[in-house]
Every structure is written in C-alpha cells, then in structure tokens.
Amino acid sequence: MTPIPAIETRGLTRTFESRKGFLFREVTRTEALRGVDLAVAPESIFGLLGPNGAGKTTFVKILSTLLLPTGGKASVLGHDVVDDSAWLRPRIGLVLGGERGLYNRINARDNLRYFADLYGIPTREREARIESVLERVGLTWAADRRVEEYSRGMKQKLHIARGILHRPQVLFLDEPTIGLDPKSARETRKLVRSLVSDGVTIFLTTHYMFEAEELCPEIAVMSKGRIVARDTVAGLRHLVGGDRTLEAEAYGFEDREVATLRALPGVSKIVSEEYGPKTRLTLRLRSLETTPDDVQAALPGHTELSVRERRTSLEDVYLDLVEEEAR
Amino acid sequence: MATADVPAISRSRATRASLRLAVLMFMADPQWLIPSMIAPVIFGVVAFELFRGAGPYFLTYAILGAGMMSMWGQTLYGSGWAIGQDREFGTLEPTVQSPTPYVYVVLGRVLWNVVSGLMGGGIVYLVVLASAGSPPAVPDPVGFVILFLFVMLTLASVGILFSAAWVYTRYSGFIQNVGEFAFYVGTGCMFPIVLLPFWTNPIGLFFPPTWALDALRYLSIPGYVGFSWGFWPDILGAVVTTLVYVAIAGTIFKRVELHVLAKGNLSDY
C-alpha cells in the first residue's frame, strides 16, 4: 500500500493584490503560485529550491495554515490545510527564521514557555521539554539571556527550538541558514538531519545549492510560482544535460567552433556567457566519450584557451532550469 | 520525537500565558513607566486644579476624571498597541499559527492592561489625596470599588474590539490615534456627557464605559444628574452594551483571522 504523502498539493494557486492611491485606487495583482502540484513522502527531507520571489515562502505559509490559497488544494498529513487547520496546527511546526518572530526583550526560556503554553504542552513536562530543545540546539548556556543580546545564528537556533518544541510530525523550514556564518549553518544542517531520524518530515526551502544537495534526497525547483523540475540530485543533473561539465574559456569563439563542439559525442547542451574580456562555453555531457583534450583539439588557434572538467553541480542545474523558465 | 497524539489546548492556560508574557514585556521595557506611572501623576494634578472649587464633591470628580483618563489609555489603547507590537516583532504569525484561538491570547493582554490601568487609577487617587490633604467623601465605598472594577470590565470589552482592528490591519494605529481622545471625551470620562452638546450624547451611548461611568457618578456623587434615568438603567445599559461588545469580539475575531489569512498581511508592520 502506498503511504499517504506527508504533503500534497494539486493545482495550488495564490494571487496577491496590492492597492495604492486613495481616490483612484490602483490594484496590482501578483501571481505568487501558478498551479503547484507536489507530493512529499513522510519522514524525509524534501528541498524546495528557487530564486527570490519564486513563491517558496508563499507555498510554505499556505502549507502551514498561515495563508489561504486562491485556488487548488493542499493537504498535510492527509488533512486539508484550509478546512482542517485546527487539527493540523498542533501537528506541524514552522520556522520562518530571521531577526523577527521572537520576543526580543525577554529571555529564550520565557519565549519557549509562552509557546509551550499556547501548544498545550503538559505543565509537568514543560520545563524538561524546554531544557531538551535548548540543549538540542545548543542554547542551554544562553537560555536566561535576553534574546536581543543574541547573534543572528543564536536567534535562528531559537526559532528552530520553538519549531520543534511541540514535537511536530511535519516541520517547515524556510531558509533556515540564511545569513548564518559557516559554523552556525553547519550546526543547523546537522540538527535538521537529526530531526528526520526522529520521524519528522522536513520541508526545507533554500537557495543554497550545497545545502539542498547535502540534506535533501529529493528536490523541486520553483521558478515564477511553478515547479519547473522535481527529482533526485542525480536525476536533475540528467535532466539538464548530464553529470559532467566541461568549461572552455578564451577571448571569443566563432559560431562554427561552437557548432563543432555541439557535434562532439555526448554533448547535450552548450551555454555561452561573457566572462570579463573572455567568453566561457559550458558543455553538458551525457557520456564519457568527449574529454578536455577533444575540446582542445576542436578549438585550434586560441593561444589563451583553457579547458577544465568538473562534475555538474546542483547550482548548474538550478541556473539552467531557472534561466530556461525565464526565457 | 514526532508525536501522533497532541495535547488538549487549555484556553485559560493560554490566556494566563499571554498575561504573563505581557507582564514580562512590561518589566523589561522602561518606556512603559511614562504611560503607567508618570502620566497618571500629571492627569491627577491637572484634574485636581481643573475641578478645584467645583462643589463639595470636586475631589470625586477629579479622581474619576483623571483616573479614567489614565485607565482609558492603559486599558484600551494598550490592548490595541500590544497586538501592534506583535506585528512589529513578527510574533503575530507564530502566535496565530499556534493551536490556541487568537482571541484567548488577546484576552491575556487585555487583562494585563486592565491591571496596569488599575495601577494608574491608584496613582491618580494618591496624587489627588496628597493634593487635597484629605480623602474624598464617598457614600458607599464598597459599591464604589465594585463599580470601579465594573467600569474596567466595560473598558476591556472595548479594548478587545480595538485589538481585533490591530490584527486586521497595521493601519489601526492611525484610526486609534485619531479616535482616542474623541472617544475619551464622547464617553464622558472627564466630564459627564450631559455637559457635552446634545448631538454627541447618542454617540457616547454606543460605548459601554459611558453607561458604567454614569452609574459610578450616581453612586459616588449625591445629587448627581446624569444622562440616563438613574443608577439601575445605567447598570443595565452598561451590561447590555458590554455583552454586545464581547459577542461582537467573539464573532469578529474568527472573521478577522480568516480575512488576514486571505490577505496574507500578518507579517506586515
């Protein structure tokens, strides 16, 4: 029997309206989500990648019952996010992160006590639960300090502590490491991984490629309110033309040279971009047949030619997909 | 770690948590000293000078006028502002996203504002007492205290509605700033509304504190002629309007929540 998806959306749309002017009101409509279909398996980490303004936060807010969709359906744990929001709220956690969202003038422990009460965590368990999450995010030492004295990374940890305090079955993390220093970001990623082993389904949005690659077995790429691709990292590499990438740099290439490269075995795609005074050709390769030497040989007469091989990164995949969508 | 079963939500516990948070935020922020401690002193001195020589019960007038002025701001304005602060801090989203219906969180904030309003009223009493050198003559002190608390309750009912407006839109502060003193005068806080132009009286009757205050004056000032037919009609008017306000607040909060979820403006400030 196929398990019920932890998260499922069908044709989800959301349009925002903004008004300006007093006597002559001007209404601007922005389609933040344009028919999103997605299903996420339980007890996994699912990554949603996308540039700023792609609709990631809107999507997360709808799934976490903070925003009503304009159209379509969304369910979490098999329950509709609009009709069953009261059932869902104690079972889901949301970490929006950033500098806001905490009571800065009081300490971390009192912040957590407040939310523990709002989530109905049994009084006899409350203090132990708070200690446990503080320890888990590494904030025990600063628990009695005012939040306004916290660094950005500490605030982010406190956001996560609040998000997991009531032991949700699904946790939404919106850009959890944005603005963090490398050490804090690494600790946060480690924490996220440990949550999955506890049986939590994690839905993570990010625009850090390496983070998605490191944490998420499955990734969807969102652009302009649509899911433009959804697969494993390897699957996405294949989707944009291959696992291998060759880059050739020189002071300009002629069209016939590009055509020669395109004819090499296994070359699925060539992207040309200006790079200072130089031009860079990026070749996606589906097979092992073409080597850097073959590319060198296909481009005679360039004194400053450099060719290098690397693995197609998730960033390549992401940029290809997002740029394709933009076109 | 994830739990399939979830604990039951206690609304009274959520309200207590919200009240406790309001106290902690108050203690942590020295700016609150101005409205809660310094302003009542100024109101008390001004009211004493304003009513001095206005008959044998001028002290009661002064205490009620300045006390209400202080409590008005604390209870009503403070309730709306507490929600505005949640918007500013970005804590409105996680609070609304919690399983507790938001109206119970608001209730906790309003309760704290009632307590802090009472403190303001107490300060006014002490200031007027110190200025006069003797306590005012109140025919029924026990009734006065009970009715005083009742006035606070009627103020709190208006405060809850103001809070709903703050949840609804970040622009509520504008409406509140414009309306604060108009409402204050219109409900007869400083002067009985019979002293105001007649056309303003029906407006004042829409507000529960107008009735409750008139009843308080009937009780504490012998020979007082208010706007209604006497003490008990005032009490009835106050109870009915308060219940209407509470009923509207109960209904409106659900609608306001749906509206803000549709608009998506919970994080705006």
Coordinates of C-alpha atoms in Angstrom, one line a residue:
Chain A
M1 CA 0.0 0.0 0.0
T2 CA 1.3 3.4 -0.9
P3 CA 1.7 5.6 2.2
I4 CA -0.3 8.8 2.3
P5 CA 2.0 11.7 1.3
A6 CA 3.0 13.9 4.2
I7 CA 2.4 16.9 2.0
E8 CA 0.3 17.0 -1.2
T9 CA -0.8 19.9 -3.4
R10 CA -2.8 20.0 -6.5
G11 CA -3.1 23.0 -8.8
L12 CA -2.3 25.3 -5.9
T13 CA -2.5 29.0 -6.8
R14 CA -2.1 32.1 -4.9
T15 CA -2.6 35.7 -6.1
F16 CA -1.8 38.7 -4.0
E17 CA -3.5 42.0 -4.5
S18 CA -1.9 45.3 -3.6
R19 CA -3.7 48.6 -3.7
K20 CA -2.4 52.1 -3.9
G21 CA -3.9 55.5 -4.2
F22 CA -6.8 56.9 -2.2
L23 CA -9.4 58.4 -4.5
F24 CA -8.3 56.5 -7.6
R25 CA -7.3 53.1 -6.3
E26 CA -4.9 51.1 -8.4
V27 CA -5.0 47.4 -7.9
T28 CA -1.9 45.3 -8.8
R29 CA -2.2 41.5 -8.9
T30 CA 0.8 39.3 -8.5
E31 CA 0.5 35.5 -9.1
A32 CA 2.8 34.1 -6.5
L33 CA 1.9 30.5 -7.2
R34 CA 0.6 29.3 -10.5
G35 CA -0.7 25.7 -10.2
V36 CA 1.7 23.8 -8.0
D37 CA 1.4 20.0 -7.9
L38 CA 3.7 18.3 -5.4
A39 CA 3.7 15.3 -3.2
V40 CA 6.3 14.7 -0.4
A41 CA 6.8 11.3 1.2
P42 CA 6.6 11.0 5.0
E43 CA 9.7 11.0 7.2
S44 CA 12.0 12.5 4.6
I45 CA 13.7 15.8 3.9
F46 CA 12.3 17.5 0.8
G47 CA 14.1 20.6 -0.6
L48 CA 12.4 23.4 -2.5
L49 CA 14.9 25.5 -4.4
G50 CA 14.2 28.7 -6.1
P51 CA 15.3 32.3 -6.6
N52 CA 14.0 35.2 -4.5
G53 CA 10.4 35.8 -5.4
A54 CA 9.8 32.3 -6.8
G55 CA 7.0 31.7 -4.4
K56 CA 8.7 29.4 -1.9
T57 CA 7.6 31.3 1.3
T58 CA 4.1 31.7 0.0
F59 CA 4.0 28.0 -0.6
V60 CA 5.3 27.2 2.9
K61 CA 2.8 29.7 4.5
I62 CA -0.1 28.0 2.8
L63 CA 1.0 24.6 3.9
S64 CA 1.5 25.8 7.5
T65 CA -2.0 27.3 7.6
L66 CA -0.9 30.9 7.7
L67 CA -2.2 31.9 4.3
L68 CA -5.2 30.8 2.3
P69 CA -4.7 29.6 -1.3
T70 CA -6.6 31.4 -4.1
G71 CA -7.2 28.0 -5.8
G72 CA -6.3 24.4 -5.8
K73 CA -5.9 22.0 -2.9
A74 CA -3.2 21.5 -0.3
S75 CA -3.1 18.8 2.4
V76 CA -0.6 18.0 5.1
L77 CA -0.8 14.6 6.9
G78 CA -3.8 13.8 4.7
H79 CA -5.8 16.9 6.1
D80 CA -6.8 19.9 4.1
V81 CA -4.8 23.0 5.2
V82 CA -7.9 25.2 5.0
D83 CA -10.7 23.0 6.3
D84 CA -8.7 21.2 8.9
S85 CA -6.3 23.9 10.1
A86 CA -7.3 23.4 13.7
W87 CA -6.4 19.7 13.5
L88 CA -3.1 20.5 11.7
R89 CA -1.7 23.3 13.8
P90 CA -0.5 21.2 16.8
R91 CA 1.0 18.7 14.4
I92 CA 3.1 21.0 12.3
G93 CA 6.0 23.3 13.0
L94 CA 7.1 26.4 11.2
V95 CA 10.5 28.1 11.3
L96 CA 10.4 31.3 9.3
G97 CA 13.6 32.5 10.7
G98 CA 15.3 35.8 10.5
E99 CA 15.7 38.6 13.0
R100 CA 11.9 38.9 13.7
G101 CA 9.5 36.4 15.2
L102 CA 10.8 36.4 18.7
Y103 CA 10.1 38.4 21.9
N104 CA 13.5 40.1 22.0
R105 CA 13.2 41.8 25.4
I106 CA 12.7 38.6 27.3
N107 CA 14.9 35.5 27.5
A108 CA 14.8 32.4 25.4
R109 CA 13.4 30.3 28.2
D110 CA 10.4 32.6 28.6
N111 CA 9.9 32.7 24.8
L112 CA 9.7 28.9 24.8
R113 CA 7.4 28.8 27.9
Y114 CA 4.9 31.1 26.2
F115 CA 4.7 28.9 23.1
A116 CA 4.7 25.7 25.2
D117 CA 1.6 27.0 26.8
L118 CA 0.0 28.0 23.5
Y119 CA 0.7 24.5 22.3
G120 CA -0.8 22.9 25.4
I121 CA 2.4 21.0 26.3
P122 CA 1.6 19.4 29.7
T123 CA 2.7 21.6 32.5
R124 CA 4.6 18.8 34.3
E125 CA 6.6 18.2 31.1
R126 CA 7.1 21.8 30.1
E127 CA 10.4 22.7 31.8
A128 CA 12.0 19.4 30.8
R129 CA 10.9 19.8 27.2
I130 CA 12.3 23.3 27.1
E131 CA 15.6 22.1 28.5
S132 CA 15.7 19.3 26.0
V133 CA 15.2 21.6 22.9
L134 CA 17.6 24.2 24.3
E135 CA 20.2 21.5 24.7
R136 CA 19.5 20.1 21.2
V137 CA 20.0 23.5 19.5
G138 CA 23.0 24.3 21.8
L139 CA 21.5 27.3 23.6
T140 CA 21.4 26.0 27.1
W141 CA 24.2 28.3 28.1
A142 CA 22.3 31.4 26.9
A143 CA 18.8 30.3 27.9
D144 CA 18.5 33.1 30.5
R145 CA 19.9 35.9 28.4
R146 CA 17.6 38.4 26.7
V147 CA 17.0 37.4 23.0
E148 CA 18.0 41.0 21.9
E149 CA 21.6 40.1 23.0
Y150 CA 21.6 37.1 20.7
S151 CA 23.6 36.8 17.5
R152 CA 21.7 36.0 14.2
G153 CA 22.8 32.4 14.5
M154 CA 21.5 32.1 18.1
K155 CA 18.2 33.6 17.1
Q156 CA 17.9 31.1 14.3
K157 CA 18.6 28.3 16.7
L158 CA 15.9 29.6 19.0
H159 CA 13.5 29.7 16.0
I160 CA 14.2 26.1 15.4
A161 CA 13.8 25.2 19.2
R162 CA 10.4 26.8 19.1
G163 CA 9.5 25.0 15.9
I164 CA 10.3 21.6 17.4
L165 CA 9.1 22.2 21.0
H166 CA 5.7 20.6 20.5
R167 CA 7.2 17.7 18.6
P168 CA 5.6 18.2 15.2
Q169 CA 5.2 15.5 12.6
V170 CA 5.9 17.9 9.8
L171 CA 8.4 20.8 10.1
F172 CA 8.6 23.6 7.6
L173 CA 11.9 25.3 7.5
D174 CA 12.0 28.5 5.4
E175 CA 15.6 29.4 4.5
P176 CA 16.9 28.1 7.9
T177 CA 20.6 29.0 7.3
I178 CA 20.2 32.4 5.5
G179 CA 22.6 34.9 7.0
L180 CA 24.4 32.4 9.2
D181 CA 28.1 32.1 9.5
P182 CA 29.5 28.8 8.1
K183 CA 29.9 27.2 11.5
S184 CA 26.3 28.0 12.6
A185 CA 25.0 26.9 9.2
R186 CA 26.7 23.6 9.5
E187 CA 25.3 23.1 13.0
T188 CA 21.9 23.9 11.8
R189 CA 22.2 21.4 8.9
K190 CA 23.3 18.7 11.4
L191 CA 20.3 19.5 13.6
V192 CA 18.0 19.2 10.6
R193 CA 19.4 15.8 9.7
S194 CA 18.9 14.5 13.2
L195 CA 15.3 15.5 13.2
V196 CA 14.5 13.2 10.3
S197 CA 15.9 10.2 12.2
D198 CA 13.3 11.1 14.8
G199 CA 10.5 10.5 12.3
V200 CA 9.8 14.1 11.4
T201 CA 9.0 15.1 7.8
I202 CA 11.0 18.1 6.8
F203 CA 10.1 20.5 4.1
L204 CA 13.0 22.9 3.5
T205 CA 13.2 25.9 1.3
T206 CA 16.6 27.3 0.4
H207 CA 18.6 29.0 -2.3
Y208 CA 21.8 27.5 -1.2
M209 CA 22.6 24.7 -3.6
F210 CA 25.1 22.8 -1.5
E211 CA 22.6 22.8 1.4
A212 CA 19.9 21.2 -0.7
E213 CA 22.4 18.8 -2.2
E214 CA 23.8 17.9 1.3
L215 CA 20.4 17.5 3.0
C216 CA 17.7 16.6 0.5
P217 CA 17.4 13.3 -1.3
E218 CA 14.7 14.9 -3.3
I219 CA 14.5 18.4 -4.6
A220 CA 12.0 20.5 -6.5
V221 CA 13.0 23.7 -8.3
M222 CA 10.4 26.5 -8.2
S223 CA 10.5 29.5 -10.5
K224 CA 7.9 32.2 -11.0
G225 CA 5.3 30.3 -9.0
R226 CA 5.7 26.9 -10.8
I227 CA 7.6 23.7 -10.1
V228 CA 9.9 23.5 -13.1
A229 CA 11.6 20.2 -12.1
R230 CA 11.4 17.7 -9.3
D231 CA 13.8 14.8 -8.9
T232 CA 16.9 13.5 -7.0
V233 CA 20.0 15.5 -7.4
A234 CA 21.3 12.9 -9.9
G235 CA 18.0 13.0 -11.8
L236 CA 18.1 16.7 -12.0
R237 CA 21.7 16.6 -13.4
H238 CA 20.5 14.2 -16.1
L239 CA 17.5 16.5 -16.8
V240 CA 19.7 19.5 -17.7
G241 CA 22.1 17.5 -19.9
G242 CA 24.4 15.3 -17.9
D243 CA 26.6 14.6 -14.9
R244 CA 29.8 16.0 -16.4
T245 CA 30.5 19.6 -17.4
L246 CA 33.4 20.9 -19.5
E247 CA 34.2 24.6 -19.5
A248 CA 36.3 26.2 -22.3
E249 CA 37.5 29.8 -21.8
A250 CA 39.1 32.1 -24.5
Y251 CA 38.9 35.5 -26.0
G252 CA 35.8 34.9 -28.0
F253 CA 34.6 31.9 -30.1
E254 CA 33.3 31.8 -33.6
D255 CA 29.9 30.2 -34.4
R256 CA 31.4 27.5 -36.4
E257 CA 33.6 26.5 -33.4
V258 CA 30.5 26.2 -31.2
A259 CA 28.9 24.1 -33.9
T260 CA 31.9 21.8 -33.9
L261 CA 31.7 21.4 -30.2
R262 CA 28.0 20.7 -30.4
A263 CA 28.8 17.8 -32.8
L264 CA 31.1 16.1 -30.3
P265 CA 29.8 12.8 -28.9
G266 CA 27.7 13.1 -25.7
V267 CA 27.4 16.9 -25.8
S268 CA 23.8 17.7 -24.9
K269 CA 23.9 21.4 -24.3
I270 CA 26.2 24.4 -24.7
V271 CA 25.8 27.6 -22.8
S272 CA 27.8 30.7 -23.8
E273 CA 28.5 33.6 -21.4
E274 CA 30.7 36.6 -21.3
Y275 CA 33.2 36.4 -18.5
G276 CA 35.2 39.7 -18.3
P277 CA 37.0 40.1 -21.6
K278 CA 36.7 36.3 -22.1
T279 CA 33.9 34.1 -23.2
R280 CA 33.1 30.9 -21.4
L281 CA 31.4 27.9 -23.1
T282 CA 29.8 25.4 -20.7
L283 CA 29.3 22.0 -22.2
R284 CA 26.9 19.5 -20.5
L285 CA 28.0 15.9 -21.3
R286 CA 25.8 12.8 -21.1
S287 CA 28.7 10.3 -21.6
L288 CA 32.4 9.9 -21.0
E289 CA 33.4 9.9 -24.7
T290 CA 34.4 13.5 -25.0
T291 CA 37.4 14.6 -23.0
P292 CA 39.0 18.0 -22.4
D293 CA 41.7 17.1 -25.0
D294 CA 38.9 16.6 -27.6
V295 CA 37.6 20.1 -26.8
Q296 CA 41.2 21.5 -27.1
A297 CA 41.6 19.8 -30.4
A298 CA 38.3 21.2 -31.7
L299 CA 39.3 24.7 -30.9
P300 CA 42.7 25.3 -32.7
G301 CA 44.3 28.7 -32.9
H302 CA 43.4 30.0 -29.4
T303 CA 46.5 31.0 -27.6
E304 CA 44.8 31.6 -24.3
L305 CA 42.4 28.7 -24.3
S306 CA 41.8 26.8 -21.1
V307 CA 39.6 23.8 -20.7
R308 CA 38.6 22.1 -17.5
E309 CA 36.3 19.4 -16.4
R310 CA 34.1 19.3 -13.4
R311 CA 31.0 17.5 -12.1
T312 CA 27.7 19.2 -12.9
S313 CA 26.7 20.9 -9.7
L314 CA 23.3 21.5 -8.4
E315 CA 23.9 25.1 -9.0
D316 CA 24.4 24.4 -12.7
V317 CA 21.1 22.5 -12.8
Y318 CA 19.3 25.2 -10.9
L319 CA 20.6 28.0 -13.1
D320 CA 19.8 26.1 -16.3
L321 CA 16.3 25.4 -15.1
V322 CA 15.6 28.9 -13.8
E323 CA 17.0 30.5 -16.9
E324 CA 15.0 28.2 -19.1
E325 CA 11.9 29.2 -17.3
A326 CA 12.8 32.9 -17.6
R327 CA 13.1 32.5 -21.3
Chain B
M1 CA 10.4 12.6 18.6
A2 CA 7.3 13.4 16.5
T3 CA 4.0 12.7 18.3
A4 CA 0.9 11.4 16.7
D5 CA -1.3 12.4 19.7
V6 CA -1.5 16.1 20.6
P7 CA -2.3 17.6 24.0
A8 CA -5.6 19.4 24.5
I9 CA -5.4 23.1 24.4
S10 CA -6.4 24.9 27.6
R11 CA -7.8 28.3 26.7
S12 CA -7.4 29.6 30.3
R13 CA -3.8 28.5 30.3
A14 CA -3.2 30.3 27.0
T15 CA -4.8 33.4 28.4
R16 CA -2.6 33.1 31.6
A17 CA 0.5 32.6 29.4
S18 CA -0.4 35.7 27.4
L19 CA -0.9 37.7 30.6
R20 CA 2.4 36.5 31.9
L21 CA 4.2 37.5 28.7
A22 CA 2.6 40.9 28.9
V23 CA 3.9 41.4 32.4
L24 CA 7.4 40.2 31.4
M25 CA 7.4 42.6 28.5
F26 CA 6.3 45.4 30.7
M27 CA 9.0 44.8 33.2
A28 CA 11.6 44.6 30.5
D29 CA 10.8 47.9 28.9
P30 CA 11.3 51.1 30.9
Q31 CA 9.3 53.2 28.3
W32 CA 6.2 51.9 30.0
L33 CA 6.9 54.0 33.0
I34 CA 5.7 57.0 31.1
P35 CA 2.1 56.0 30.5
S36 CA 1.7 53.8 33.6
M37 CA 3.4 55.8 36.3
I38 CA 4.2 59.4 35.2
A39 CA 1.1 60.2 33.1
P40 CA -1.4 59.4 36.0
V41 CA 0.5 61.8 38.2
I42 CA 0.1 64.6 35.6
F43 CA -3.5 63.7 35.0
G44 CA -4.2 63.8 38.7
V45 CA -2.6 67.2 39.2
V46 CA -4.4 68.7 36.2
A47 CA -7.8 67.2 37.2
F48 CA -7.4 68.5 40.8
E49 CA -6.7 72.0 39.6
L50 CA -9.5 71.8 37.0
F51 CA -12.2 70.8 39.4
R52 CA -11.0 72.7 42.5
G53 CA -13.9 74.8 43.9
A54 CA -16.5 73.0 41.8
G55 CA -18.7 72.0 44.7
P56 CA -18.4 69.7 47.7
Y57 CA -17.7 66.6 45.6
F58 CA -15.0 68.1 43.4
L59 CA -12.4 65.5 44.7
T60 CA -14.6 62.7 43.4
Y61 CA -14.9 64.4 40.0
A62 CA -11.2 64.9 39.9
I63 CA -10.4 61.3 40.8
L64 CA -12.9 59.8 38.4
G65 CA -11.9 62.2 35.6
A66 CA -8.1 61.7 35.9
G67 CA -8.4 58.0 36.9
M68 CA -10.5 57.3 33.8
M69 CA -8.2 59.3 31.6
S70 CA -5.3 57.2 32.8
M71 CA -7.1 53.9 32.6
W72 CA -8.6 54.7 29.3
G73 CA -5.2 54.9 27.7
Q74 CA -3.8 51.9 29.6
T75 CA -6.7 49.5 29.1
L76 CA -8.0 50.4 25.7
Y77 CA -5.1 51.9 23.8
G78 CA -2.7 49.5 25.4
S79 CA -4.7 46.5 24.3
G80 CA -4.6 47.5 20.7
W81 CA -0.9 48.5 21.0
A82 CA 0.0 45.1 22.4
I83 CA -1.2 43.5 19.2
G84 CA 0.6 46.2 17.1
Q85 CA 3.7 45.2 19.0
D86 CA 3.2 41.6 18.0
R87 CA 3.1 42.8 14.4
E88 CA 6.3 44.8 14.9
F89 CA 8.2 41.9 16.5
G90 CA 6.9 39.5 13.8
T91 CA 5.4 37.3 16.5
L92 CA 1.9 37.6 15.3
E93 CA 2.5 34.8 12.7
P94 CA 3.8 32.1 15.0
T95 CA 1.1 33.0 17.6
V96 CA -1.7 32.8 15.1
Q97 CA -0.2 29.6 13.7
S98 CA -0.3 28.0 17.2
P99 CA -3.4 25.9 18.0
T100 CA -4.8 28.4 20.5
P101 CA -7.5 30.6 19.1
Y102 CA -6.0 34.1 19.0
V103 CA -8.8 35.7 20.9
Y104 CA -7.6 34.0 24.1
V105 CA -4.1 35.4 23.6
V106 CA -5.7 38.9 23.2
L107 CA -7.7 38.4 26.3
G108 CA -4.5 37.8 28.3
R109 CA -3.0 41.1 27.0
V110 CA -6.2 43.0 27.8
L111 CA -6.3 41.6 31.3
W112 CA -2.8 42.8 31.9
N113 CA -3.8 46.2 30.6
V114 CA -6.8 46.3 33.0
V115 CA -4.4 45.6 35.9
S116 CA -2.0 48.3 34.7
G117 CA -4.9 50.6 34.2
L118 CA -6.0 50.0 37.8
M119 CA -2.4 50.8 38.9
G120 CA -2.8 54.2 37.1
G121 CA -6.1 54.7 38.8
G122 CA -4.5 54.1 42.2
I123 CA -1.7 56.6 41.4
V124 CA -4.3 59.2 40.5
Y125 CA -6.1 58.6 43.8
L126 CA -2.9 59.0 45.7
V127 CA -2.0 62.2 43.8
V128 CA -5.4 63.8 44.4
L129 CA -5.4 62.7 48.0
A130 CA -2.0 64.3 48.5
S131 CA -3.1 67.5 46.8
A132 CA -6.3 67.8 48.9
G133 CA -4.9 66.6 52.1
S134 CA -8.0 64.5 52.9
P135 CA -9.8 61.6 51.2
P136 CA -12.9 62.3 49.1
A137 CA -16.3 61.7 50.7
V138 CA -17.7 58.5 49.1
P139 CA -21.1 57.5 50.4
D140 CA -20.7 53.8 49.5
P141 CA -17.0 52.8 49.4
V142 CA -17.6 49.1 48.8
G143 CA -20.1 49.8 46.0
F144 CA -17.6 52.3 44.6
V145 CA -14.8 49.7 44.4
I146 CA -17.1 47.1 42.8
L147 CA -18.5 49.5 40.3
F148 CA -15.0 50.8 39.6
L149 CA -13.9 47.3 38.6
F150 CA -17.0 47.0 36.5
V151 CA -16.0 50.2 34.6
M152 CA -12.7 48.5 33.9
L153 CA -14.5 45.5 32.5
T154 CA -16.5 47.7 30.2
L155 CA -13.3 49.3 29.1
A156 CA -11.7 45.9 28.5
S157 CA -14.7 44.9 26.2
V158 CA -13.9 47.9 24.0
G159 CA -10.2 47.1 24.2
I160 CA -10.8 43.6 22.8
L161 CA -12.5 45.2 19.8
F162 CA -9.6 47.6 19.3
S163 CA -7.3 44.6 19.3
A164 CA -9.3 42.9 16.6
A165 CA -8.7 46.0 14.5
W166 CA -4.9 45.7 15.1
V167 CA -5.0 42.1 13.9
Y168 CA -7.0 43.1 10.9
T169 CA -4.6 45.8 9.6
R170 CA -1.4 47.5 10.5
Y171 CA -3.1 50.9 9.9
S172 CA -5.2 50.5 13.0
G173 CA -2.8 52.8 14.9
F174 CA -3.9 55.7 12.7
I175 CA -7.6 55.1 13.5
Q176 CA -6.7 54.7 17.2
N177 CA -4.7 57.8 17.4
V178 CA -7.4 59.9 15.7
G179 CA -10.2 58.4 17.7
E180 CA -8.6 58.1 21.2
F181 CA -9.4 61.5 22.6
A182 CA -12.7 61.8 20.7
F183 CA -13.9 58.6 22.3
Y184 CA -12.5 59.7 25.5
V185 CA -14.5 62.9 25.6
G186 CA -17.5 61.3 24.0
T187 CA -17.8 58.6 26.7
G188 CA -17.8 61.2 29.5
C189 CA -14.5 60.2 31.1
M190 CA -13.5 63.6 32.3
F191 CA -16.9 65.4 32.2
P192 CA -20.3 63.9 32.4
I193 CA -21.7 63.6 28.8
V194 CA -24.8 65.7 29.8
L195 CA -22.4 68.7 29.8
L196 CA -21.5 68.0 26.2
P197 CA -23.6 69.2 23.2
F198 CA -26.7 67.1 22.9
W199 CA -25.9 65.7 19.5
T200 CA -22.8 63.9 20.9
N201 CA -24.8 62.0 23.5
P202 CA -26.2 59.2 21.3
I203 CA -22.6 58.5 20.1
G204 CA -21.5 58.1 23.7
L205 CA -24.3 55.6 24.3
F206 CA -22.7 53.1 22.0
F207 CA -19.8 52.7 24.4
P208 CA -20.2 50.5 27.5
P209 CA -17.9 52.8 29.7
T210 CA -20.3 55.7 29.1
W211 CA -23.1 53.9 31.0
A212 CA -20.8 52.4 33.6
L213 CA -19.2 55.8 34.4
D214 CA -22.5 57.5 34.7
A215 CA -23.6 54.8 37.2
L216 CA -20.4 55.3 39.1
R217 CA -21.1 59.0 39.4
Y218 CA -24.7 58.3 40.5
L219 CA -23.3 56.1 43.2
S220 CA -20.5 58.4 44.4
I221 CA -21.8 61.9 44.0
P222 CA -25.1 62.7 45.9
G223 CA -27.4 64.8 43.8
Y224 CA -25.7 63.9 40.5
V225 CA -27.9 64.2 37.5
G226 CA -26.6 62.1 34.7
F227 CA -27.8 61.4 31.2
S228 CA -30.0 58.4 31.9
W229 CA -32.9 57.8 34.2
G230 CA -30.9 56.7 37.2
F231 CA -28.4 54.2 38.6
W232 CA -30.0 50.9 37.6
P233 CA -30.9 51.9 34.0
D234 CA -27.2 52.9 33.7
I235 CA -26.1 49.5 35.0
L236 CA -28.5 47.7 32.6
G237 CA -27.2 49.8 29.7
A238 CA -23.6 49.0 30.7
V239 CA -24.2 45.3 31.0
V240 CA -26.1 45.1 27.6
T241 CA -23.5 47.1 25.7
T242 CA -20.6 45.1 27.2
L243 CA -22.3 41.8 26.3
V244 CA -22.8 43.1 22.8
Y245 CA -19.2 44.1 22.5
V246 CA -18.0 40.7 23.8
A247 CA -20.3 38.9 21.4
I248 CA -19.1 41.1 18.5
A249 CA -15.5 40.4 19.5
G250 CA -16.1 36.7 19.7
T251 CA -17.6 36.7 16.2
I252 CA -15.3 39.2 14.7
F253 CA -12.0 37.5 15.7
K254 CA -12.8 34.4 13.7
R255 CA -13.7 36.5 10.7
V256 CA -10.7 38.8 11.2
E257 CA -8.4 35.7 11.3
L258 CA -9.9 34.4 8.0
H259 CA -9.5 37.8 6.5
V260 CA -5.8 38.2 7.4
L261 CA -5.1 34.6 6.2
A262 CA -6.7 35.5 2.9
K263 CA -4.9 38.8 2.6
G264 CA -1.6 37.4 3.9
N265 CA -0.7 40.6 5.8
L266 CA 0.1 39.1 9.2
S267 CA 3.8 39.8 8.8
D268 CA 3.3 43.5 7.7
Y269 CA 4.1 46.1 10.2

